[in-house]
């Protein structure tokens, strides 16, 4: 299939591009992903998966598997030059996704 024959052209195979591609496939919408990098990234592409994204993963029937593979973070601390810059507490958010999910 060429880009002239597809319904959706996705630019970038990062977390959002791959997420979109998976959802389009579930909906039966043809698509093509174009990525300029020739190799995989060495490090993380994001800090974590936030509650709205977990809700979307639930719609896609992926949330349970992703949560099982990850680590729930309910409190985060930001540091700079050895000093605590701030703390964010997610535990007071509405369940079931009152955390940020990290994956190794």
Coordinates of N, CA and C in Angstrom, one line a residue:
X1 N 0.8 -1.2 0.0 CA 0.0 0.0 0.0 C 0.9 1.2 0.0
X2 N 0.6 2.2 -0.8 CA 1.4 3.4 -0.9 C 0.7 4.5 -0.1
X3 N 1.4 5.6 0.2 CA 0.8 6.7 1.0 C -0.4 7.3 0.2
X4 N -0.4 7.2 -1.1 CA -1.5 7.7 -1.9 C -2.8 6.9 -1.7
X5 N -2.7 5.6 -1.2 CA -3.8 4.7 -1.1 C -4.3 4.5 0.3
X6 N -3.8 5.2 1.3 CA -4.1 5.0 2.7 C -5.1 6.1 3.1
X7 N -5.9 5.7 4.1 CA -6.8 6.7 4.7 C -6.1 7.7 5.7
X8 N -5.1 7.1 6.4 CA -4.4 7.9 7.4 C -2.9 7.7 7.3
X9 N -2.1 8.7 7.2 CA -0.7 8.7 7.3 C -0.2 9.2 8.6
X10 N 0.5 8.3 9.4 CA 1.0 8.7 10.7 C 2.4 9.0 10.6
X11 N 2.8 10.2 11.0 CA 4.2 10.6 11.0 C 4.8 10.4 12.3
X12 N 5.7 9.4 12.5 CA 6.4 9.2 13.7 C 5.9 7.9 14.4
X13 N 6.8 7.0 14.8 CA 6.4 5.8 15.4 C 6.8 5.9 16.9
X14 N 6.6 7.0 17.5 CA 6.8 7.2 19.0 C 5.6 6.7 19.7
X15 N 5.5 6.9 21.0 CA 4.3 6.4 21.7 C 3.0 6.8 21.2
X16 N 2.8 8.1 20.8 CA 1.5 8.5 20.3 C 1.2 7.9 18.9
X17 N 2.2 7.9 18.0 CA 2.0 7.3 16.7 C 1.6 5.8 16.8
X18 N 2.3 5.1 17.6 CA 2.0 3.7 17.8 C 0.6 3.4 18.4
X19 N 0.3 4.3 19.4 CA -1.0 4.2 20.0 C -2.1 4.4 19.0
X20 N -1.9 5.5 18.2 CA -2.9 5.8 17.1 C -3.0 4.7 16.1
X21 N -1.9 4.1 15.7 CA -1.9 3.0 14.7 C -2.7 1.8 15.3
X22 N -2.5 1.5 16.5 CA -3.2 0.3 17.1 C -4.7 0.6 17.1
X23 N -5.1 1.8 17.5 CA -6.5 2.1 17.6 C -7.1 2.1 16.2
X24 N -6.4 2.6 15.2 CA -7.0 2.6 13.8 C -7.1 1.2 13.4
X25 N -6.2 0.3 13.7 CA -6.3 -1.1 13.3 C -7.5 -1.7 13.9
X26 N -7.8 -1.4 15.2 CA -8.9 -2.0 15.9 C -10.2 -1.5 15.2
X27 N -10.2 -0.3 14.7 CA -11.4 0.3 14.0 C -11.5 -0.1 12.6
X28 N -10.5 -0.8 12.1 CA -10.5 -1.2 10.7 C -10.2 -0.1 9.7
X29 N -9.5 0.9 10.1 CA -9.1 2.0 9.3 C -7.7 1.8 8.8
X30 N -7.5 1.8 7.5 CA -6.1 1.6 6.9 C -5.2 2.8 7.2
X31 N -4.0 2.5 7.4 CA -3.0 3.5 7.8 C -1.6 3.0 7.5
X32 N -0.7 4.0 7.5 CA 0.7 3.8 7.3 C 1.5 4.6 8.3
X33 N 2.5 4.1 8.9 CA 3.4 4.8 9.8 C 4.7 5.1 9.1
X34 N 5.1 6.4 9.1 CA 6.4 6.8 8.6 C 7.3 7.2 9.7
X35 N 8.5 6.7 9.8 CA 9.4 7.0 10.9 C 10.8 7.3 10.2
X36 N 11.4 8.4 10.6 CA 12.7 8.8 10.0 C 13.9 8.1 10.7
X37 N 13.7 7.7 11.9 CA 14.8 7.0 12.6 C 15.0 5.6 12.0
X38 N 16.2 5.1 11.9 CA 16.5 3.8 11.4 C 16.8 2.8 12.6
X39 N 17.0 3.3 13.8 CA 17.2 2.5 14.9 C 16.3 2.8 16.1
X40 N 16.2 1.9 17.0 CA 15.4 2.2 18.2 C 16.0 3.2 19.1
X41 N 15.2 3.9 19.9 CA 15.8 4.9 20.9 C 16.4 4.1 22.0
X42 N 17.5 4.7 22.6 CA 18.2 4.0 23.7 C 17.5 4.2 25.0
X43 N 16.8 5.3 25.2 CA 16.2 5.6 26.5 C 14.7 5.8 26.4
X44 N 14.2 6.3 27.5 CA 12.7 6.4 27.6 C 12.3 7.6 26.7
X45 N 11.0 7.5 26.2 CA 10.4 8.5 25.4 C 9.4 9.3 26.2
X46 N 9.2 8.9 27.4 CA 8.2 9.6 28.3 C 8.5 9.2 29.8
X47 N 8.0 10.0 30.7 CA 8.1 9.8 32.1 C 7.2 8.7 32.5
X48 N 6.0 8.7 32.1 CA 5.0 7.7 32.5 C 3.7 7.8 31.7
X49 N 2.8 6.9 31.9 CA 1.5 6.9 31.3 C 0.5 7.5 32.2
X50 N -0.1 8.6 31.8 CA -1.0 9.3 32.7 C -2.5 8.8 32.7
X51 N -3.3 9.1 33.7 CA -4.6 8.5 33.8 C -5.5 8.7 32.5
X52 N -5.5 9.8 31.8 CA -6.3 9.9 30.6 C -5.8 8.9 29.5
X53 N -4.5 8.6 29.4 CA -4.0 7.6 28.5 C -4.4 6.2 28.9
X54 N -4.4 6.0 30.2 CA -4.8 4.7 30.8 C -6.3 4.4 30.4
X55 N -7.1 5.5 30.5 CA -8.5 5.3 30.2 C -8.7 5.0 28.7
X56 N -7.9 5.6 27.8 CA -7.9 5.2 26.4 C -7.4 3.8 26.2
X57 N -6.4 3.4 26.9 CA -5.9 2.0 26.8 C -7.0 1.0 27.2
X58 N -7.8 1.4 28.2 CA -8.9 0.6 28.7 C -9.9 0.4 27.6
X59 N -10.3 1.4 26.8 CA -11.2 1.3 25.7 C -10.6 0.4 24.7
X60 N -9.3 0.3 24.5 CA -8.6 -0.5 23.5 C -8.3 -1.9 24.1
X61 N -8.8 -2.2 25.3 CA -8.6 -3.5 26.0 C -7.1 -3.8 26.2
X62 N -6.4 -2.8 26.5 CA -4.9 -2.9 26.7 C -4.5 -2.5 28.1
X63 N -5.3 -1.8 28.8 CA -4.9 -1.2 30.1 C -4.4 -2.3 31.1
X64 N -5.2 -3.4 31.3 CA -4.8 -4.4 32.3 C -3.5 -5.0 32.0
X65 N -3.2 -5.3 30.8 CA -1.8 -5.9 30.5 C -0.7 -4.9 30.7
X66 N -0.9 -3.6 30.3 CA 0.1 -2.6 30.5 C 0.3 -2.4 32.0
X67 N -0.8 -2.3 32.8 CA -0.7 -2.0 34.2 C 0.1 -3.2 34.9
X68 N -0.2 -4.4 34.5 CA 0.4 -5.6 35.0 C 1.9 -5.6 34.8
X69 N 2.3 -5.0 33.6 CA 3.8 -5.0 33.3 C 4.5 -3.8 33.9
X70 N 3.7 -2.8 34.4 CA 4.4 -1.6 34.9 C 4.4 -1.4 36.4
X71 N 4.8 -0.2 36.8 CA 4.8 0.1 38.2 C 4.0 1.4 38.5
X72 N 3.1 1.3 39.4 CA 2.2 2.4 39.8 C 3.0 3.4 40.6
X73 N 2.9 4.7 40.3 CA 3.6 5.7 41.0 C 2.5 6.7 41.5
X74 N 2.3 6.8 42.8 CA 1.3 7.6 43.4 C 1.9 9.0 43.9
X75 N 3.2 9.0 44.1 CA 3.8 10.2 44.5 C 5.1 10.4 43.8
X76 N 5.4 11.6 43.2 CA 6.6 11.8 42.5 C 7.3 13.0 43.2
X77 N 8.6 13.0 43.2 CA 9.4 14.1 43.7 C 10.3 14.6 42.6
X78 N 10.4 15.9 42.4 CA 11.3 16.4 41.4 C 12.5 17.0 42.1
X79 N 13.7 16.7 41.6 CA 14.9 17.2 42.2 C 15.8 17.9 41.1
X80 N 16.5 18.9 41.6 CA 17.4 19.7 40.8 C 18.6 20.1 41.7
X81 N 19.8 19.8 41.2 CA 21.0 20.2 42.0 C 20.9 19.7 43.4
X82 N 20.4 18.5 43.7 CA 20.3 17.9 45.0 C 19.2 18.5 45.9
X83 N 18.4 19.3 45.4 CA 17.3 19.9 46.2 C 16.0 19.4 45.7
X84 N 15.0 19.2 46.6 CA 13.6 18.9 46.2 C 13.0 20.1 45.6
X85 N 12.5 20.0 44.4 CA 11.9 21.2 43.8 C 10.3 21.1 44.0
X86 N 9.8 19.9 44.1 CA 8.4 19.8 44.4 C 8.0 18.3 44.4
X87 N 6.8 18.1 44.9 CA 6.2 16.8 45.0 C 4.8 16.8 44.4
X88 N 4.4 15.8 43.7 CA 3.1 15.6 43.1 C 2.5 14.4 43.7
X89 N 1.3 14.4 44.2 CA 0.6 13.3 44.8 C -0.6 13.0 44.0
X90 N -0.6 11.8 43.4 CA -1.7 11.4 42.5 C -2.8 10.5 43.2
X91 N -2.5 10.2 44.5 CA -3.4 9.2 45.2 C -4.8 9.8 45.4
X92 N -5.0 11.1 45.4 CA -6.3 11.7 45.6 C -7.1 11.7 44.4
X93 N -6.5 11.4 43.2 CA -7.3 11.4 42.0 C -8.3 10.3 42.0
X94 N -9.3 10.3 41.1 CA -10.4 9.4 41.0 C -9.9 8.0 40.5
X95 N -10.1 6.9 41.3 CA -9.8 5.6 40.9 C -10.6 5.2 39.7
X96 N -10.2 4.3 38.9 CA -9.1 3.3 39.2 C -7.7 3.7 38.8
X97 N -7.6 4.9 38.1 CA -6.3 5.3 37.6 C -5.8 6.5 38.4
X98 N -5.6 6.3 39.6 CA -5.1 7.4 40.5 C -3.6 7.3 40.7
X99 N -2.9 7.1 39.6 CA -1.5 6.9 39.6 C -0.9 7.2 38.2
X100 N 0.4 7.4 38.1 CA 1.1 7.4 36.8 C 1.8 6.0 36.7
X101 N 1.7 5.4 35.5 CA 2.3 4.1 35.3 C 3.6 4.3 34.6
X102 N 4.6 3.6 35.2 CA 5.9 3.6 34.5 C 6.2 2.2 34.0
X103 N 6.9 2.1 32.9 CA 7.3 0.8 32.3 C 8.8 0.9 32.1
X104 N 9.5 -0.3 32.4 CA 10.9 -0.3 32.2 C 11.2 -0.4 30.7

